[in-house]
Tab-separated table of C-alpha atoms in Angstrom:
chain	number	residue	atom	x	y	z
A	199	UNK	CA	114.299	98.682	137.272
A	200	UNK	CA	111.272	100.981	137.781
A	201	UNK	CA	110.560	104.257	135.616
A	202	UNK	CA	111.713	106.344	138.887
A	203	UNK	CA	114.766	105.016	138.662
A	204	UNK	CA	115.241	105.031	135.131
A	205	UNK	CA	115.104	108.926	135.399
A	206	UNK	CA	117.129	108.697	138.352
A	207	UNK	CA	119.916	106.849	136.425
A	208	UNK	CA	119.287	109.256	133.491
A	209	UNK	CA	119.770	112.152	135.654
A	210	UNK	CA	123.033	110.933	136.551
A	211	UNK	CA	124.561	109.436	133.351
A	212	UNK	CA	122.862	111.428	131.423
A	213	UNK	CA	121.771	108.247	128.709
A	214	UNK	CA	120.184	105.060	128.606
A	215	UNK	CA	119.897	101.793	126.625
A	216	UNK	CA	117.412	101.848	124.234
A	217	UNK	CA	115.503	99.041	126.119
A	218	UNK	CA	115.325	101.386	128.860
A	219	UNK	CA	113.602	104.085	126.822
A	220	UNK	CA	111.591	101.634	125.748
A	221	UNK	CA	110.068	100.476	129.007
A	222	UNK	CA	109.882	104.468	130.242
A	223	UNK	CA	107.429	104.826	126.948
A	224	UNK	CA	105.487	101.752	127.288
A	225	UNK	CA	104.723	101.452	130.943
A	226	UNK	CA	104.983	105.605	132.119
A	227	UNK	CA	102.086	107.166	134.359
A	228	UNK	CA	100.526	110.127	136.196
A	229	UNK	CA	103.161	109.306	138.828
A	230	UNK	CA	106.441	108.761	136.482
A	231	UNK	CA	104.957	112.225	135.004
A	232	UNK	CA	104.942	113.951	137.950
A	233	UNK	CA	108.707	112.787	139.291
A	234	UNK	CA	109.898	113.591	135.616
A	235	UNK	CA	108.726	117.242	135.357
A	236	UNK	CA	110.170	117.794	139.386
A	237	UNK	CA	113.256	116.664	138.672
A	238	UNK	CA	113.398	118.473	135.465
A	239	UNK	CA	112.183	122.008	137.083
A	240	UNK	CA	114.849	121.537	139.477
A	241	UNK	CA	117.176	121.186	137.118
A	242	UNK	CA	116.099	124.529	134.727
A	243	UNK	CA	115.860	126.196	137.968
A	244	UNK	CA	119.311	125.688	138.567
A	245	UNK	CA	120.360	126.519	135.740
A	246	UNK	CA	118.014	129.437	134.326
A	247	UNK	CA	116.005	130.865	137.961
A	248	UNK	CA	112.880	131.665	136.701
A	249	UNK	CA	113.637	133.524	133.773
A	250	UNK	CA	112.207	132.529	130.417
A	251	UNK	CA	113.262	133.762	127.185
A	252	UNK	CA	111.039	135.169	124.008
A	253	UNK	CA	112.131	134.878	120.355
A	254	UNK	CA	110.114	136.461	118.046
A	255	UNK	CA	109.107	134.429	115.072
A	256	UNK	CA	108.521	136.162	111.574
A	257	UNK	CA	106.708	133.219	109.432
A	258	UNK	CA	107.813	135.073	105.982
A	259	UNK	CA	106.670	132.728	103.560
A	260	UNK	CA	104.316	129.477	103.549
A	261	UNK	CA	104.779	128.496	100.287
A	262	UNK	CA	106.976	124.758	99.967
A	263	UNK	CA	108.432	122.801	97.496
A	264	UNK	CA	107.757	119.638	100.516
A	265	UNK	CA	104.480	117.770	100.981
A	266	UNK	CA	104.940	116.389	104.388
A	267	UNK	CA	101.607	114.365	105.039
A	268	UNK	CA	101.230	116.313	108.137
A	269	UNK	CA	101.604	119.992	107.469
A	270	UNK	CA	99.516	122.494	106.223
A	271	UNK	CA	101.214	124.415	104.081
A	272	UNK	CA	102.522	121.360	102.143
A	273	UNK	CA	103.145	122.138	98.586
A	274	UNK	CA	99.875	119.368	97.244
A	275	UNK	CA	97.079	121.843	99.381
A	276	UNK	CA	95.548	123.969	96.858
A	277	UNK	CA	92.934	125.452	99.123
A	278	UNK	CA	95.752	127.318	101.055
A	279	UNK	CA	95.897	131.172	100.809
A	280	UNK	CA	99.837	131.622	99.524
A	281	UNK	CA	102.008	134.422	100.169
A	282	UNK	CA	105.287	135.751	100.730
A	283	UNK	CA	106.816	138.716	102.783
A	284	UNK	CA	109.262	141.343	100.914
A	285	UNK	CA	112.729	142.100	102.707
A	286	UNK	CA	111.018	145.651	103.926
A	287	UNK	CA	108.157	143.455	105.388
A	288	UNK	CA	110.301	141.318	106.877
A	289	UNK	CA	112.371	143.988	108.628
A	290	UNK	CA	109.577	145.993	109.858
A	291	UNK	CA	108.308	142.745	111.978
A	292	UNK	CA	111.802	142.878	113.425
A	293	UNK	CA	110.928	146.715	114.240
A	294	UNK	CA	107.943	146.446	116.063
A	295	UNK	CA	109.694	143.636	118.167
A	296	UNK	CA	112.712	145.476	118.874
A	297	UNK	CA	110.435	148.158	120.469
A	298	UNK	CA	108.526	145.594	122.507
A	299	UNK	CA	111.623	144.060	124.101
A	300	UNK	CA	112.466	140.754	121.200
A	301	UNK	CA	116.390	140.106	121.246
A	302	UNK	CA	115.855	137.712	118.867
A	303	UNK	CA	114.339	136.977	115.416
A	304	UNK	CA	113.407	133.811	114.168
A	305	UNK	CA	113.028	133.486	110.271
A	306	UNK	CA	110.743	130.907	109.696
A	307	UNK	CA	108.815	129.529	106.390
A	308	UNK	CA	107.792	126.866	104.009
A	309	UNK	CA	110.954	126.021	101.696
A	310	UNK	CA	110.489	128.330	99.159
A	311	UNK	CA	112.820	128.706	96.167
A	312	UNK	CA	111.832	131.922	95.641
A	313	UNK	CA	113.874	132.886	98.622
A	314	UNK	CA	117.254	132.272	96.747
A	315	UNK	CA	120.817	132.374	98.873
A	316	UNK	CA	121.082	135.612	97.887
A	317	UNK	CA	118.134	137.140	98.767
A	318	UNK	CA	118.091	135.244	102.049
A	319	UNK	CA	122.076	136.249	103.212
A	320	UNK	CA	121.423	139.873	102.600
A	321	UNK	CA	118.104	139.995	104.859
A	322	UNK	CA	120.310	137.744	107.582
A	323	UNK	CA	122.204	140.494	107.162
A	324	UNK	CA	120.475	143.780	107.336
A	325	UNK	CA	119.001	142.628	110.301
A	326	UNK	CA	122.428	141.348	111.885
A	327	UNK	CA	123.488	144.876	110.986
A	328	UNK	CA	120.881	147.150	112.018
A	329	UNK	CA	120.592	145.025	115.006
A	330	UNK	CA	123.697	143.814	116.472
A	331	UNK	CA	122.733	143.026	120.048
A	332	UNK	CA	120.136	140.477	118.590
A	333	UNK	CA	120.818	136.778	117.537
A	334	UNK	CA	119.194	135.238	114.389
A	335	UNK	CA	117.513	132.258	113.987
A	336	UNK	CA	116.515	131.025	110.199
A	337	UNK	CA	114.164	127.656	109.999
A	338	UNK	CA	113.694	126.992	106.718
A	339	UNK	CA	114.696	123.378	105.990
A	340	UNK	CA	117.034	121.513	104.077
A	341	UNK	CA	119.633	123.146	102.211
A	342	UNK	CA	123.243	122.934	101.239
A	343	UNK	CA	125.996	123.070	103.339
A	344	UNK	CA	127.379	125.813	101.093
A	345	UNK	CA	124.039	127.686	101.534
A	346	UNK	CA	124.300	126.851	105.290
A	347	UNK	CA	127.651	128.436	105.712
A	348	UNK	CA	126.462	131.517	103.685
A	349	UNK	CA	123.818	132.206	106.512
A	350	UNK	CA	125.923	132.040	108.768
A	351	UNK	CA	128.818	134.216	107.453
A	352	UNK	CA	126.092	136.593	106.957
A	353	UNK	CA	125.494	136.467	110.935
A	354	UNK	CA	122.898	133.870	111.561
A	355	UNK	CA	123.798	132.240	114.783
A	356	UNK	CA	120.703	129.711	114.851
A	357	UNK	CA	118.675	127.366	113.062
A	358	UNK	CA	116.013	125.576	113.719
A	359	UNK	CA	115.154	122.244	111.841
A	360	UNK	CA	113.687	119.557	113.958
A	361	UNK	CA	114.553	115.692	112.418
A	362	UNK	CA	111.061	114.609	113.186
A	363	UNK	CA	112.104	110.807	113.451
A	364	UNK	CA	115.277	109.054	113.852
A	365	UNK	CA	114.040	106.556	112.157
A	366	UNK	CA	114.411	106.177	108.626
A	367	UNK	CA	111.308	103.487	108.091
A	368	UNK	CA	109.270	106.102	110.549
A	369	UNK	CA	110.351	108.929	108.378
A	370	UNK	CA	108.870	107.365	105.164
A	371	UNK	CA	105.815	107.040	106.869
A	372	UNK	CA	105.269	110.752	107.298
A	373	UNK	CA	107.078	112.084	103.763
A	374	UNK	CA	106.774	111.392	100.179
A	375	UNK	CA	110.141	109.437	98.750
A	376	UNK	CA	111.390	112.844	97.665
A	377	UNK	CA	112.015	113.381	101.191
A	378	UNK	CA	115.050	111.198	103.193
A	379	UNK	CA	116.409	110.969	106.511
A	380	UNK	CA	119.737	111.037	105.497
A	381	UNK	CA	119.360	114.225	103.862
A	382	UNK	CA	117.875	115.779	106.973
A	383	UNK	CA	120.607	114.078	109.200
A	384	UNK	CA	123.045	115.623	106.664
A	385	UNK	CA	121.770	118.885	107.168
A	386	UNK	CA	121.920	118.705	110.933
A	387	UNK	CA	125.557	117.854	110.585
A	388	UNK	CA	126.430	120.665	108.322
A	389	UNK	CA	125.028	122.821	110.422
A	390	UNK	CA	126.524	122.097	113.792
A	391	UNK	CA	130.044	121.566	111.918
A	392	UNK	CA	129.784	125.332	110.359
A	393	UNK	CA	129.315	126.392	114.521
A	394	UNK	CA	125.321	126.773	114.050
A	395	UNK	CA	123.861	126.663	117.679
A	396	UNK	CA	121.433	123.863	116.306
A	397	UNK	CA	117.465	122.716	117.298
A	398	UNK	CA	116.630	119.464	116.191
A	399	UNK	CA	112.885	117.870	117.520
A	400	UNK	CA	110.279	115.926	117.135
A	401	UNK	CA	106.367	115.859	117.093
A	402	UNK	CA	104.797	113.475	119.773
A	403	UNK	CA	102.198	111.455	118.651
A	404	UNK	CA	102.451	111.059	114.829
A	405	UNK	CA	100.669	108.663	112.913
A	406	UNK	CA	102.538	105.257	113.215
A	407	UNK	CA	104.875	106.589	116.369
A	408	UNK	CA	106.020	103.453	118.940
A	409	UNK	CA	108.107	103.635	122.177
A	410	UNK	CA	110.833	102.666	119.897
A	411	UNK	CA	110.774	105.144	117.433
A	412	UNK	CA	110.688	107.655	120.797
A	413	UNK	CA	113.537	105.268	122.456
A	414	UNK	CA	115.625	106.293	118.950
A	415	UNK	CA	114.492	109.975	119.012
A	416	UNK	CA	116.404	109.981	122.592
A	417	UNK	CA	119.293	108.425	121.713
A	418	UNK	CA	120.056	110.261	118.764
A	419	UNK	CA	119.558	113.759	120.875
A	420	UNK	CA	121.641	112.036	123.347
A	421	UNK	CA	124.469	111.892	120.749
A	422	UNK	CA	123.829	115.153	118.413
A	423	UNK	CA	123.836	117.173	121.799
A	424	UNK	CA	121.377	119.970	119.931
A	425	UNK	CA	121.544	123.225	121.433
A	426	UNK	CA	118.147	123.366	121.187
A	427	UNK	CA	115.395	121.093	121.292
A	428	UNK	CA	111.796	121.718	119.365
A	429	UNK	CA	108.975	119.604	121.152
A	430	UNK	CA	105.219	119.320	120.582
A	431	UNK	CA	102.294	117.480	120.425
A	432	UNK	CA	100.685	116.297	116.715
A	433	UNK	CA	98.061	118.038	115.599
A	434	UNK	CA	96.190	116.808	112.666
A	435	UNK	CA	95.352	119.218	109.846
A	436	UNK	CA	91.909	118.948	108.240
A	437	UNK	CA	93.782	119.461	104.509
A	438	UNK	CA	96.121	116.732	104.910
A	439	UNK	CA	96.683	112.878	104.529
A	440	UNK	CA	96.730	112.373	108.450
A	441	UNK	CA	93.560	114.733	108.770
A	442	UNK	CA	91.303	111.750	110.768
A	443	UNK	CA	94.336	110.922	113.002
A	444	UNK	CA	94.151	111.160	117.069
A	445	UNK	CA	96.424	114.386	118.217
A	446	UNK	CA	99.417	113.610	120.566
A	447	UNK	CA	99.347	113.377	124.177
A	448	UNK	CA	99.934	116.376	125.727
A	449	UNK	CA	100.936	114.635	128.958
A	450	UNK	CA	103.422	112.350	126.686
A	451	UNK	CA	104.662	115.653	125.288
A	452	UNK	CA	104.925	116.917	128.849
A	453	UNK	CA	107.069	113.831	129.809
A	454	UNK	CA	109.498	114.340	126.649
A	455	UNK	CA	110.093	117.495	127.632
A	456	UNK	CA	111.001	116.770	131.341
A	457	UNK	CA	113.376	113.767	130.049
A	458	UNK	CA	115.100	116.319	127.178
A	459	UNK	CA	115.474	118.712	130.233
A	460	UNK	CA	116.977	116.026	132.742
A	461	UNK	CA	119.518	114.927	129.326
A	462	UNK	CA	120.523	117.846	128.368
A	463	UNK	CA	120.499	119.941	130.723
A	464	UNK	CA	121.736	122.970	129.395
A	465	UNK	CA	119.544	122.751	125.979
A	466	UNK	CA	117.320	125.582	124.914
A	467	UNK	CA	113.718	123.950	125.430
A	468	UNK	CA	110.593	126.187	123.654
A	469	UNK	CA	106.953	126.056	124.960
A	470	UNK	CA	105.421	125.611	122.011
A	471	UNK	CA	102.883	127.065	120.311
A	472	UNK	CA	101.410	123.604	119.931
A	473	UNK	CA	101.868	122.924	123.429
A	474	UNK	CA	99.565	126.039	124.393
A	475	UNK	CA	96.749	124.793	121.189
A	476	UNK	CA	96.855	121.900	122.485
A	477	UNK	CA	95.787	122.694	125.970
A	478	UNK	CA	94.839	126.239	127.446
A	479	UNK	CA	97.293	126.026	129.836
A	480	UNK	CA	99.687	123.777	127.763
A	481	UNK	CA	102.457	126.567	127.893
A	482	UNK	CA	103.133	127.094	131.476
A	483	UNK	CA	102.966	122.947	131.629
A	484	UNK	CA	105.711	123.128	129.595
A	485	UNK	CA	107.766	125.705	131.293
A	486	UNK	CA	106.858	123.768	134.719
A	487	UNK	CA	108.407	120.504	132.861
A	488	UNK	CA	111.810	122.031	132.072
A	489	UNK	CA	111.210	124.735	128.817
A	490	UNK	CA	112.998	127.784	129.163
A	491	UNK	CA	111.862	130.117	125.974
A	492	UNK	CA	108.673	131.337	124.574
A	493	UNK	CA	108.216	132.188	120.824
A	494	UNK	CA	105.430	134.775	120.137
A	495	UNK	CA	104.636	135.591	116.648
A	496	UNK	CA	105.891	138.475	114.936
A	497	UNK	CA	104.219	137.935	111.909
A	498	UNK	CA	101.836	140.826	110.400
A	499	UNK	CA	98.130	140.114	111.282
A	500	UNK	CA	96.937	139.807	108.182
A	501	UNK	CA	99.039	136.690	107.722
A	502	UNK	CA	98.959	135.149	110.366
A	503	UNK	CA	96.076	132.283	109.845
A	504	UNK	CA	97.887	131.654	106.481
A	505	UNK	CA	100.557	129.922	108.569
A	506	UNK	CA	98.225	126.976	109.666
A	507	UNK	CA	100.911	123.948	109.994
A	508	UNK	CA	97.960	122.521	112.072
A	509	UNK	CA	94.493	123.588	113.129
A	510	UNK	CA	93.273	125.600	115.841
A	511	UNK	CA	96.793	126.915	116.051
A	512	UNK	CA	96.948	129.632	119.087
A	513	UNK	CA	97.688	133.717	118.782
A	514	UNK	CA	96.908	134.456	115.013
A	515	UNK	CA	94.602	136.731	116.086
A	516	UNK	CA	96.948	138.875	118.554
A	517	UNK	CA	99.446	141.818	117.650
A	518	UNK	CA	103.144	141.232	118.942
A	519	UNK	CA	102.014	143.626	121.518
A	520	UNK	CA	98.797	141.731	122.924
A	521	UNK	CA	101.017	138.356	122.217
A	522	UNK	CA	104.134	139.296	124.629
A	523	UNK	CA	101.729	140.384	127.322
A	524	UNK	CA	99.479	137.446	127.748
A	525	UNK	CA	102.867	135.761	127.690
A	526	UNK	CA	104.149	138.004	130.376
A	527	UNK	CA	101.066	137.042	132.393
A	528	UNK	CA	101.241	133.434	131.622
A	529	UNK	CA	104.879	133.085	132.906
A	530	UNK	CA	103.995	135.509	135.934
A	531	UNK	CA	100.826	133.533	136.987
A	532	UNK	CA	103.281	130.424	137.718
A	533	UNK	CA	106.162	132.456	139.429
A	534	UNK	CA	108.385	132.929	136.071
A	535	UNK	CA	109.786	136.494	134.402
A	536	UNK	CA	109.759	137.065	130.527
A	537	UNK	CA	113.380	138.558	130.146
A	538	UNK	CA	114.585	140.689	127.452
A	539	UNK	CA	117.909	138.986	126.407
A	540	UNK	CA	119.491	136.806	123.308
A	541	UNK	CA	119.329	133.433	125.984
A	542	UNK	CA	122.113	132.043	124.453
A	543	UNK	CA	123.424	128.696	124.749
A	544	UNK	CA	125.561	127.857	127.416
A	545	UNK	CA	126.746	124.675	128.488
A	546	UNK	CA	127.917	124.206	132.480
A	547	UNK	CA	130.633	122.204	133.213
């Protein structure tokens, strides 16, 4: 069976074999490319008209007890600047968004134990309260299910915490033995069983990645259903392990996105802000492939190029002001509208 028909058959059954992932990965081209994102802008335009949605992410903290070989801020680089942002700090990001049109706020860091259960429920919850026409996302990796449920009885509605691979010899590639699979696929669990609208994802083109380690990345999304889906391309960091490695394919990226989009497509698909380092015009690519949100930075300026999970990483040098425009103008420029609204989940029957 040919690739075009592969995506035909996925478009209408929604799964395939893991042999047919397989062959999509190892034999695509410019042409598979090209039918994938169509059929997947058809789809999002169907479902979403050319409205995108903005979260606003407030990177609070990149200080972490992990030392993921790819990122950063892992806990083993000593030449990174550490810091942390206060509850007031934190709130006042959510502030300045709120004025410029952000219905939702996306609490994002390093896992920091500084940031107990406590502290973390009652800022979930000050914002929640002081603004309750805005959803709240927290991304800030693996916790327990008791801490889970906390954040979300404090009124988080989202989290973020991409699985990376679905495959457990893949996954010890890219993390110290301190780190496990099944404790991240626990996680996952938790949260979608407490009634978290839940992003899983991966990074295309990390060290050691094969068609089948994609083919299992599918397949698992196929059966966790995420709400949302968190997609970009590796970029190496200069401070870490994987520093001389190639960066991922942004057309490979491109072509994960359009086959997420095609699967599921109701899911909650970001542009990244890898996506748009990656390649100048990397974000409306994505958007044209099937992504539906946009997540500008929120983060105070003076911060901003402390958050490096990756070099070269785009709009540390822009205000949330200056960051929503060139957004705006992105997403106009291809025939799309920035809209100020939570974007919920919502699946179509």
């Amino acid at each position: 069976m040919k690739n075009r028909e592969l995506i035909d058959k996925l478009n209408k059954e929604k799964h395939l074999s893991e042999a047919e992932w397989i062959q999509i990965f190892d034999t695509w081209d410019a042409y598979d490319l090209q039918y994938a994102t169509r059929v997947a802008n058809c789809i999002a335009l169907e479902r979403f008209g050319r409205k995108i949605y903005f979260r606003g992410i407030v990177e609070f903290t990149n200080i972490c007890r992990n030392d993921c070989y790819y990122c950063g801020i892992r806990c083993s680089n000593s030449k990174v600047s550490r810091y942390r942002l206060d509850e007031e700090d934190i709130l006042k990001c959510c502030a300045d968004g709120y004025d410029h049109g952000f219905r939702t706020f996306v609490l994002q860091g390093g896992e920091d134990p500084y940031y107990t259960q406590e502290k973390m429920c009652g800022i979930v919850k000050r914002i929640s309260e002081e603004y309750p026409d805005c959803a709240v996302t927290v991304s800030i990796g693996e916790l327990s299910r008791e801490y889970y449920q906390a954040l979300y009885d404090a009124g988080a509605r989202r989290y973020l915490l991409r699985h990376e691979t679905a495959d457990p010899e893949h996954y010890a590639m890219l993390h110290p033995k301190t780190q496990t699979l099944a404790n991240r696929m626990r996680c996952l669990r938790d949260l979608k069983e407490i009634g978290f609208q839940t992003g899983c994802g991966i990074m295309i083109g990390t060290p050691h990645q094969t068609s089948r380690y994609l083919a299992e990345d599918m397949m698992f999304m196929t059966d966790f259903r995420p709400e949302m889906i968190g997609l970009g391309p590796f970029i190496p960091h200069h401070d870490t392990p994987f520093r001389d490695e190639p960066a991922g394919s942004v057309d490979l990226t491109l072509l994960v996105i359009a086959l997420c989009r095609i699967m599921l497509p109701d899911a909650l698909i970001p542009s990244t802000t890898a996506l748009g380092t990656a390649e100048a015009e990397g974000r409306q690519k994505g958007v044209l492939a099937g992504c539906n949100v946009v997540m500008p930075n929120l983060s105070p300026l003076e911060v901003r190029k402390k958050y490096m999970l990756y070099d070269g990483k785009t709009g540390t040098d822009m205000s949330a002001e200056t960051g929503i425009r060139v957004l705006r103008e992105q997403m106009e420029a291809i025939g799309y509208e920035v809209v100020v609204a939570r974007g919920d989940f919502q699946e179509r029957k």
